[in-house]
PDB file of C-alpha atoms in Angstrom:
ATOM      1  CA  UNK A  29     -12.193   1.157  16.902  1.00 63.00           C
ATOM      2  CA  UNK A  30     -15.020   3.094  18.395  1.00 80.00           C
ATOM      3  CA  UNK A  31     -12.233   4.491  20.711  1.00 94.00           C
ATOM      4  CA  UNK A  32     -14.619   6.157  23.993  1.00 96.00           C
ATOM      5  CA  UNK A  33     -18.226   6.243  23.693  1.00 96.00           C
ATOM      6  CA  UNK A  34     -20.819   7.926  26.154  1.00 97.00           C
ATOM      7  CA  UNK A  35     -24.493   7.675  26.446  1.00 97.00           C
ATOM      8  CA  UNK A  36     -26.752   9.617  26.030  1.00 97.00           C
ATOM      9  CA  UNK A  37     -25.573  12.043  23.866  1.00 96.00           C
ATOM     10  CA  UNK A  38     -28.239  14.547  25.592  1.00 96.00           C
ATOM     11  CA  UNK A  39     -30.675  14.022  28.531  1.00 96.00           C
ATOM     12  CA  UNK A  40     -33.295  16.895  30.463  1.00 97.00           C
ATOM     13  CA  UNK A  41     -33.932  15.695  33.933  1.00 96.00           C
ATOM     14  CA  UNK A  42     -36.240  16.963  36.760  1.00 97.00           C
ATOM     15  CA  UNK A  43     -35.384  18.134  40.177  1.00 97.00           C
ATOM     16  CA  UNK A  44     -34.841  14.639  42.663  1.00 96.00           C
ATOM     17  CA  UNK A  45     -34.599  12.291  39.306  1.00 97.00           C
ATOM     18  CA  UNK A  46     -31.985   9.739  39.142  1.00 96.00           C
ATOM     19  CA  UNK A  47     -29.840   8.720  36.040  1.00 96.00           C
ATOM     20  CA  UNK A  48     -26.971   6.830  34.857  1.00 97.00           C
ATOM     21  CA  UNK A  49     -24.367   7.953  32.225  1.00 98.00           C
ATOM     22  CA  UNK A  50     -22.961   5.272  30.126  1.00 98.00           C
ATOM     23  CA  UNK A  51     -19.328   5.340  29.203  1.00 98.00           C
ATOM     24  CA  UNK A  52     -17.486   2.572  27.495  1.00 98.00           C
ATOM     25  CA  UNK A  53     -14.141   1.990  26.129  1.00 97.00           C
ATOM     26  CA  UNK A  54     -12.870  -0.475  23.629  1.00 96.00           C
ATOM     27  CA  UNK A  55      -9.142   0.516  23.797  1.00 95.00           C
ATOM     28  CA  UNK A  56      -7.901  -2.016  26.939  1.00 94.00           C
ATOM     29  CA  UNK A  57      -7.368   0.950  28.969  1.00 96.00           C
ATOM     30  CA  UNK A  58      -6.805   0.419  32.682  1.00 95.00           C
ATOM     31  CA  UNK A  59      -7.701   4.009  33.911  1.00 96.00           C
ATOM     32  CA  UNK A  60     -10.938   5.449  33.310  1.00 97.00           C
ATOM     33  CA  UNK A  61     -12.362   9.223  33.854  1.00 97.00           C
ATOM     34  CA  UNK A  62     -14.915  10.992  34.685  1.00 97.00           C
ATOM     35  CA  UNK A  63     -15.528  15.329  34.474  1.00 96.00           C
ATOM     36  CA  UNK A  64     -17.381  17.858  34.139  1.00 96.00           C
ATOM     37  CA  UNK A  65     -17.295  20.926  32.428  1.00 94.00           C
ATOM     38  CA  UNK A  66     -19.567  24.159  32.776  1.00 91.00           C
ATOM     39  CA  UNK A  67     -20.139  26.528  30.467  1.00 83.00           C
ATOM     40  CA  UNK A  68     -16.844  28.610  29.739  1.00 77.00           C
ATOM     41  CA  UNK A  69     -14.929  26.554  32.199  1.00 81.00           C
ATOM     42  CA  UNK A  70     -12.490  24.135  32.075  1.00 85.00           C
ATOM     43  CA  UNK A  71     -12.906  20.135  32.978  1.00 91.00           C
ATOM     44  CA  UNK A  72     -13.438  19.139  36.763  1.00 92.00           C
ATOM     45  CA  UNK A  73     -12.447  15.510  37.928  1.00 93.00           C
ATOM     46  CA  UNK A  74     -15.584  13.814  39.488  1.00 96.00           C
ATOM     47  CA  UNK A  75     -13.974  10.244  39.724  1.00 97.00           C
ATOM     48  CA  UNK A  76     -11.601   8.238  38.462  1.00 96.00           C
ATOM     49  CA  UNK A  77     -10.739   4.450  38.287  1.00 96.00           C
ATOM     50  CA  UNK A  78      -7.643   2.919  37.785  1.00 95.00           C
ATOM     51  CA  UNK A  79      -8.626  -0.601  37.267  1.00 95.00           C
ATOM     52  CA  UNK A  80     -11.175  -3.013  37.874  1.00 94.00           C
ATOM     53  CA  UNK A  81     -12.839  -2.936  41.615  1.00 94.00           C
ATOM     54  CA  UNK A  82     -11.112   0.509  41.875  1.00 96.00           C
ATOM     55  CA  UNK A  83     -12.409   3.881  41.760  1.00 97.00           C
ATOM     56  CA  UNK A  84     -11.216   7.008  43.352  1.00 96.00           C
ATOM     57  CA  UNK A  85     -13.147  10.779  44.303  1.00 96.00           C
ATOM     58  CA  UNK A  86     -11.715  13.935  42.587  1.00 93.00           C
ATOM     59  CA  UNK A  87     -12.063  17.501  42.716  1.00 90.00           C
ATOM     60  CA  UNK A  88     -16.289  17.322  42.547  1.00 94.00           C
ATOM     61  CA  UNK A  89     -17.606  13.561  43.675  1.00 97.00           C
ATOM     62  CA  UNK A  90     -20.363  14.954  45.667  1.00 96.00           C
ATOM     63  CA  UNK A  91     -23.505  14.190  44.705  1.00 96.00           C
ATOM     64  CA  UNK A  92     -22.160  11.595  42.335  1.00 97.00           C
ATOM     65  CA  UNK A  93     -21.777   7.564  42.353  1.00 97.00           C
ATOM     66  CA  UNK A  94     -19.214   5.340  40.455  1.00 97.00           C
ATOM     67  CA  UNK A  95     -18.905   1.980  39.941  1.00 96.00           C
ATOM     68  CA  UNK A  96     -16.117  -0.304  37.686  1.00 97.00           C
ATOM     69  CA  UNK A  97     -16.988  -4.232  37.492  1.00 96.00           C
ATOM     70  CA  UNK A  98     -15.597  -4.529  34.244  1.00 96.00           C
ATOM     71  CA  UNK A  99     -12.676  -2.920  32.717  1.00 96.00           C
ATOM     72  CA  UNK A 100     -14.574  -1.502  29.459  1.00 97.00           C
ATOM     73  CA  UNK A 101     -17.454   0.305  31.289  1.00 97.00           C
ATOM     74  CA  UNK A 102     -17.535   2.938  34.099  1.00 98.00           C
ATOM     75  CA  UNK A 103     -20.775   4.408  34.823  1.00 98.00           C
ATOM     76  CA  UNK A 104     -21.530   7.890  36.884  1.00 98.00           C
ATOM     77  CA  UNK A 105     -24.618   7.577  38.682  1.00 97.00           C
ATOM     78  CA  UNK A 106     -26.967  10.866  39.587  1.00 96.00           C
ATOM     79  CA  UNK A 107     -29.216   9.638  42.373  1.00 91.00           C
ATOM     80  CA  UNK A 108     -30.821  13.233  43.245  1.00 94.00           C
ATOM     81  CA  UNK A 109     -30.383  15.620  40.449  1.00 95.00           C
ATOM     82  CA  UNK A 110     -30.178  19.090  41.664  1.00 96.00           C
ATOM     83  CA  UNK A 111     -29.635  22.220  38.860  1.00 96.00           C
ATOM     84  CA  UNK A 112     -26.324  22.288  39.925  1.00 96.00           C
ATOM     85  CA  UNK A 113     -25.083  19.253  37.780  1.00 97.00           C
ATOM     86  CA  UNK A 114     -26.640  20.519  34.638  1.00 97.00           C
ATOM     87  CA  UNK A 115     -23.165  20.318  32.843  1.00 97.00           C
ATOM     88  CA  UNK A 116     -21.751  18.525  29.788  1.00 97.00           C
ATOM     89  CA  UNK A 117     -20.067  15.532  31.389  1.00 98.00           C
ATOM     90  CA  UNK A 118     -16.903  13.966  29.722  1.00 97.00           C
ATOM     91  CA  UNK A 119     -15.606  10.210  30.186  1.00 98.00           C
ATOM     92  CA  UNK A 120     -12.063   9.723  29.235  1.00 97.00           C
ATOM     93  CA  UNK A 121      -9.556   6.738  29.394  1.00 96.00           C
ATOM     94  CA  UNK A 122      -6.030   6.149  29.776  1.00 94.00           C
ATOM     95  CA  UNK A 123      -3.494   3.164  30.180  1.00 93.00           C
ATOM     96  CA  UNK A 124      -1.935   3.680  32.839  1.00 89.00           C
ATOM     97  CA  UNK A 125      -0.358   7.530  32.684  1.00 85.00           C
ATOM     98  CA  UNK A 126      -0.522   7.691  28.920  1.00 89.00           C
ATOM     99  CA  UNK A 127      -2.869  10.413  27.411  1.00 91.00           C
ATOM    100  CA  UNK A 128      -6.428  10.450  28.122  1.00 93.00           C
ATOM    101  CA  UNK A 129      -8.593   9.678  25.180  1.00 95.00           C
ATOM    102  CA  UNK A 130     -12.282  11.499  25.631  1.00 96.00           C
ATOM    103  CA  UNK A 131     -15.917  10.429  24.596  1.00 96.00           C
ATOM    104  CA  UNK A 132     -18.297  13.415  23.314  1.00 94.00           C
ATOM    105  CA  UNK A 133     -19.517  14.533  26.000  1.00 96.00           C
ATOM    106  CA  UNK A 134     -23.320  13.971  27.526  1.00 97.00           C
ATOM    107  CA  UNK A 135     -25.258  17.063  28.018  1.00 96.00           C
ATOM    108  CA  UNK A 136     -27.161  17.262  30.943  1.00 97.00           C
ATOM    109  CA  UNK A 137     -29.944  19.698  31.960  1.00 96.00           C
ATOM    110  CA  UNK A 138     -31.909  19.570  35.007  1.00 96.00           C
ATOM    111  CA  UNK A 139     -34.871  21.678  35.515  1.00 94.00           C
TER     112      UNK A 139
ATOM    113  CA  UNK B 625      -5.442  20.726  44.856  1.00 57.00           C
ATOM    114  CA  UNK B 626      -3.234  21.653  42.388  1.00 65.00           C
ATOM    115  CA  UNK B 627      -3.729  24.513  39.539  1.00 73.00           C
ATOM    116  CA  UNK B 628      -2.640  25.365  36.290  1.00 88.00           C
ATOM    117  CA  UNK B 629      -2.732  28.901  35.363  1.00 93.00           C
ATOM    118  CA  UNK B 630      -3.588  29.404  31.712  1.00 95.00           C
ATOM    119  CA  UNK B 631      -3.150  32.288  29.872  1.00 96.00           C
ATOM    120  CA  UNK B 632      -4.515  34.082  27.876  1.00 96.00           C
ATOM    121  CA  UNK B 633      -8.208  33.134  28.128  1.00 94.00           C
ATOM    122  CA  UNK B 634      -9.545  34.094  24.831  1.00 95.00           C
ATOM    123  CA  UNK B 635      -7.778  35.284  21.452  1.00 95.00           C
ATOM    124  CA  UNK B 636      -9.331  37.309  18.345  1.00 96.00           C
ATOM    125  CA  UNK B 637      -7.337  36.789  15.621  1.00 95.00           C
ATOM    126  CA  UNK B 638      -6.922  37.357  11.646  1.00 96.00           C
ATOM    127  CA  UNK B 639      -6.829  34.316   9.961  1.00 96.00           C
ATOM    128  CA  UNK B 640      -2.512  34.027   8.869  1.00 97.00           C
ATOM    129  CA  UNK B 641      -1.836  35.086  12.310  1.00 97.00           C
ATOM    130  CA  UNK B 642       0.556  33.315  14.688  1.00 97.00           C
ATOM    131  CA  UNK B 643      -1.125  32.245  18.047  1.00 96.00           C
ATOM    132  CA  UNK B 644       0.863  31.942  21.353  1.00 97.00           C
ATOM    133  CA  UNK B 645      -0.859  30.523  24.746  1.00 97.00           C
ATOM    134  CA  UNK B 646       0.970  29.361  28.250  1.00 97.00           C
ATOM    135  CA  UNK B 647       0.495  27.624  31.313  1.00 96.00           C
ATOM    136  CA  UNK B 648       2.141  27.716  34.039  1.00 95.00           C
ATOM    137  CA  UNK B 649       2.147  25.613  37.405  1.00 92.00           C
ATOM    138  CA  UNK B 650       2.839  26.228  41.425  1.00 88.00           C
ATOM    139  CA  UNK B 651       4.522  22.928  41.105  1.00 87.00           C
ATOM    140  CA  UNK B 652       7.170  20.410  39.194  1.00 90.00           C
ATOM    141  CA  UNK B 653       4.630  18.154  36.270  1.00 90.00           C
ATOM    142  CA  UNK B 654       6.671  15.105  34.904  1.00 90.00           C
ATOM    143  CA  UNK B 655       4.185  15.385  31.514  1.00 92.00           C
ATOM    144  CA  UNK B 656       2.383  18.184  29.618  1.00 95.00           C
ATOM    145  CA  UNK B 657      -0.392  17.793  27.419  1.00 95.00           C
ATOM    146  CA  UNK B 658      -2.217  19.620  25.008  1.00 97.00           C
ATOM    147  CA  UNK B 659      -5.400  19.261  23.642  1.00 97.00           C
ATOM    148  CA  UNK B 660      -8.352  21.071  21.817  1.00 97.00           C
ATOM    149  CA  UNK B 661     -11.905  20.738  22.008  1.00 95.00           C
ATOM    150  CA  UNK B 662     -13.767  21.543  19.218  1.00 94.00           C
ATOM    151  CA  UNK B 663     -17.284  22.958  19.228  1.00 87.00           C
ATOM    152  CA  UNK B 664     -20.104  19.546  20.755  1.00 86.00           C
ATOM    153  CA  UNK B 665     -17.198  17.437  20.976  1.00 91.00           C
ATOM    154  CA  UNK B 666     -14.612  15.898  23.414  1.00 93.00           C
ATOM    155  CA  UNK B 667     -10.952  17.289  23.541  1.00 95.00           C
ATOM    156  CA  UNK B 668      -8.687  15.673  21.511  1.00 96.00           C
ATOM    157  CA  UNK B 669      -5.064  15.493  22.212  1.00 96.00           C
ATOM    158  CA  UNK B 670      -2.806  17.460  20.118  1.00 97.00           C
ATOM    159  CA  UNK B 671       0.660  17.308  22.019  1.00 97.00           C
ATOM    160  CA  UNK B 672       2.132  15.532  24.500  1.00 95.00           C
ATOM    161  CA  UNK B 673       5.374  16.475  26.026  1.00 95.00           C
ATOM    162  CA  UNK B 674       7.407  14.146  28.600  1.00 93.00           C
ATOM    163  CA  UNK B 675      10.981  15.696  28.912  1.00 94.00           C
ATOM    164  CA  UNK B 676      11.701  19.623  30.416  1.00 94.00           C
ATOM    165  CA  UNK B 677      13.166  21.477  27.293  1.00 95.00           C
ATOM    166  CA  UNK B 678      11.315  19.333  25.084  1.00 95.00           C
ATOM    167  CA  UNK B 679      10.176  20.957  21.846  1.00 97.00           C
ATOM    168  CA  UNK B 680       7.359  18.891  20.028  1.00 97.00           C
ATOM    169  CA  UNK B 681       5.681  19.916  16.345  1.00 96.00           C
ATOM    170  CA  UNK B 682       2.657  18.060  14.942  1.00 95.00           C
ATOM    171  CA  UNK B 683       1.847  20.373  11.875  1.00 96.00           C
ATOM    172  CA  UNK B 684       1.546  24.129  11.861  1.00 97.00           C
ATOM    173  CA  UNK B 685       1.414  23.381  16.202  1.00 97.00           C
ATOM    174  CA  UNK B 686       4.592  23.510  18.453  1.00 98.00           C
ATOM    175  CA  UNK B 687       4.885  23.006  22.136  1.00 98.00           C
ATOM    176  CA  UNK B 688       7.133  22.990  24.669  1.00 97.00           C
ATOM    177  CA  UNK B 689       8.262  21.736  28.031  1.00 96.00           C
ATOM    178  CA  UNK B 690       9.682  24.931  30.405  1.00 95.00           C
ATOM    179  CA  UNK B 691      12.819  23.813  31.813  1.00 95.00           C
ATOM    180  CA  UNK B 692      11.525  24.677  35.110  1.00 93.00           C
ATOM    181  CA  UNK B 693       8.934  21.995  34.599  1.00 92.00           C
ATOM    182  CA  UNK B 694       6.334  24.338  35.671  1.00 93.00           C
ATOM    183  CA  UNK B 695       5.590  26.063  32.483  1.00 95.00           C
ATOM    184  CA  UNK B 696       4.817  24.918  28.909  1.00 97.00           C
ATOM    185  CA  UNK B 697       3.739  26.589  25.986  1.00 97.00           C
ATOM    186  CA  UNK B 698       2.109  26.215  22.442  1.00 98.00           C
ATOM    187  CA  UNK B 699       2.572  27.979  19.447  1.00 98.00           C
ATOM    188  CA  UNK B 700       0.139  27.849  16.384  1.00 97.00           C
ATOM    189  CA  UNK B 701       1.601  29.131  13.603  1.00 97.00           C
ATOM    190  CA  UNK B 702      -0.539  31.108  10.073  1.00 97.00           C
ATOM    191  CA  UNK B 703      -3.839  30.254  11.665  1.00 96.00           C
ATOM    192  CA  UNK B 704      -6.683  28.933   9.462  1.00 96.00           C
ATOM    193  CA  UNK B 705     -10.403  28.991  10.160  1.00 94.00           C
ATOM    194  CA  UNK B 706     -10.553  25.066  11.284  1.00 94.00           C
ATOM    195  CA  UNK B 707      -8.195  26.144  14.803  1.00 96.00           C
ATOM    196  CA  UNK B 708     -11.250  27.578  15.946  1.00 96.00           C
ATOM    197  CA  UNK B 709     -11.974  26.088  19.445  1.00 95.00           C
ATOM    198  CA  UNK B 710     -10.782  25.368  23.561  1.00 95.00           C
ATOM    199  CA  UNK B 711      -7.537  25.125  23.614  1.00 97.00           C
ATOM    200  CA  UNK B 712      -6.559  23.299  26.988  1.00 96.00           C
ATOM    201  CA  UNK B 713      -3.354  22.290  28.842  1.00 95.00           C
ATOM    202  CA  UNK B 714      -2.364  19.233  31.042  1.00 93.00           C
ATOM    203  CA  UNK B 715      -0.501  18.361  33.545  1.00 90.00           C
ATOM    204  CA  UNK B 716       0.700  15.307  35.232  1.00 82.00           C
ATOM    205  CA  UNK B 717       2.647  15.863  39.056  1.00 73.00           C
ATOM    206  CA  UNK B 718       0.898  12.194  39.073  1.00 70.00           C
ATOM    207  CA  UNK B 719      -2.497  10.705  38.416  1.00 68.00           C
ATOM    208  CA  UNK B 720      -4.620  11.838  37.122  1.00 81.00           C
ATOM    209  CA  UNK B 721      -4.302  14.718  35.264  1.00 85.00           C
ATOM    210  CA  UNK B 722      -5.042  18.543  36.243  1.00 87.00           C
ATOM    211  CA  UNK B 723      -6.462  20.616  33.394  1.00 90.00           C
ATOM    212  CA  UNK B 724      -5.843  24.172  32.555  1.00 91.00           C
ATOM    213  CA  UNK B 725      -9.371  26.363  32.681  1.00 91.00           C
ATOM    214  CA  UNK B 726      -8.493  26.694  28.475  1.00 94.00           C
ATOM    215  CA  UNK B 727      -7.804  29.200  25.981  1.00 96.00           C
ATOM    216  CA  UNK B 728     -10.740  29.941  23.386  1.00 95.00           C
ATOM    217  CA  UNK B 729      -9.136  30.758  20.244  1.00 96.00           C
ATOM    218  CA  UNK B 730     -11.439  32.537  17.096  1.00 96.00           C
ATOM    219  CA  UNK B 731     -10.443  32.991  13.482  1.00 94.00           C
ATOM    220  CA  UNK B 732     -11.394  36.048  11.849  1.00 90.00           C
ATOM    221  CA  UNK B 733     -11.367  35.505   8.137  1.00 85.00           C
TER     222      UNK B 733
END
């Protein structure tokens, strides 16, 4: 099993570019994840998704899109990229309110 | 929202040392979790603990539930060079999770 798997692995954008990051999971799960983490900090919910249809803002959402039409993929859209959201942005899954299981991470710089 | 206090934010230690790290909660978690990020890579989970007084092992690690339910701890015991990295705690009041800010550990041969 390829368990959670993000792409890009690393990505530079410029100021006012958009982007998606890819995150798929091959593991059933019902809940998926999205956070960030800055340097030296810990991980910061953007959204989450608990099924199919559903998605949810956390801590950070601003700035940030979601969207969950199938139950493997959940995608974080960037439509303006400011310097803020340079970051290293994790996708995890979960079924139900078992452990999350994390990709590797996309790094993200935006200059 | 709610926060988990993590302590102690970064360790030096000699490699055959014990390691101890906490976190601690304003509020009553139902699970706590404990994972470690290595260096480029995602965390990976390395405890999970479901019952207050719970004591869990997986190796040379050990972790418990406070029996407060706001508290948990783990314990890595004769450290080796490979427990370099972030180590983080989790909790669960509900979904989804809230993460501890982690505890960088380092290995001095």
């Amino acid at each position: 099993n390829a368990g959670v798997t993000q792409t890009p692995k690393f990505r530079i954008l410029k100021i006012g570019q958009s982007m998606t990051l890819q995150c798929t999971q091959d593991m059933n799960h019902n809940y998926m994840y999205w956070y960030r983490q800055d340097p030296g900090m810990g991980l910061k919910l953007i959204y989450y998704s608990v099924g199919a249809g559903i998605t949810d803002k956390g801590e950070v959402p601003n700035g940030y899109n979601v969207s969950r039409s199938t139950t493997e993929d959940f995608p974080l859209r960037l439509e303006l990229a400011a310097p803020s959201q340079t970051s290293v942005y994790f996708c995890a899954s979960s079924y139900g309110d078992q452990p999350q299981h994390f990709g590797d991470g996309t790094r993200l710089s935006i200059l | 929202g709610q926060q988990l206090n993590q302590s102690p934010q970064s360790m030096f230690i000699q490699e055959g040392e014990d390691v101890s790290m906490n976190c601690t909660s304003s509020s009553i978690f139902n699970t706590w979790l404990w994972y470690k990020q290595d260096p480029g890579e995602g965390p990976v989970l390395l405890i999970a603990l479901y019952k207050a007084g719970e004591l869990t092992s997986n190796g040379r690690l050990t972790a418990q539930f406070g029996i407060t339910r706001k508290d948990s701890f783990l314990n890595i015991s004769a450290s080796i060079p490979s427990d370099v990295g972030i180590y983080f705690c989790a909790g669960q009041p509900t979904t989804p999770l809230v993460f501890g800010k982690g505890t960088r550990l380092s290995v001095i041969a």
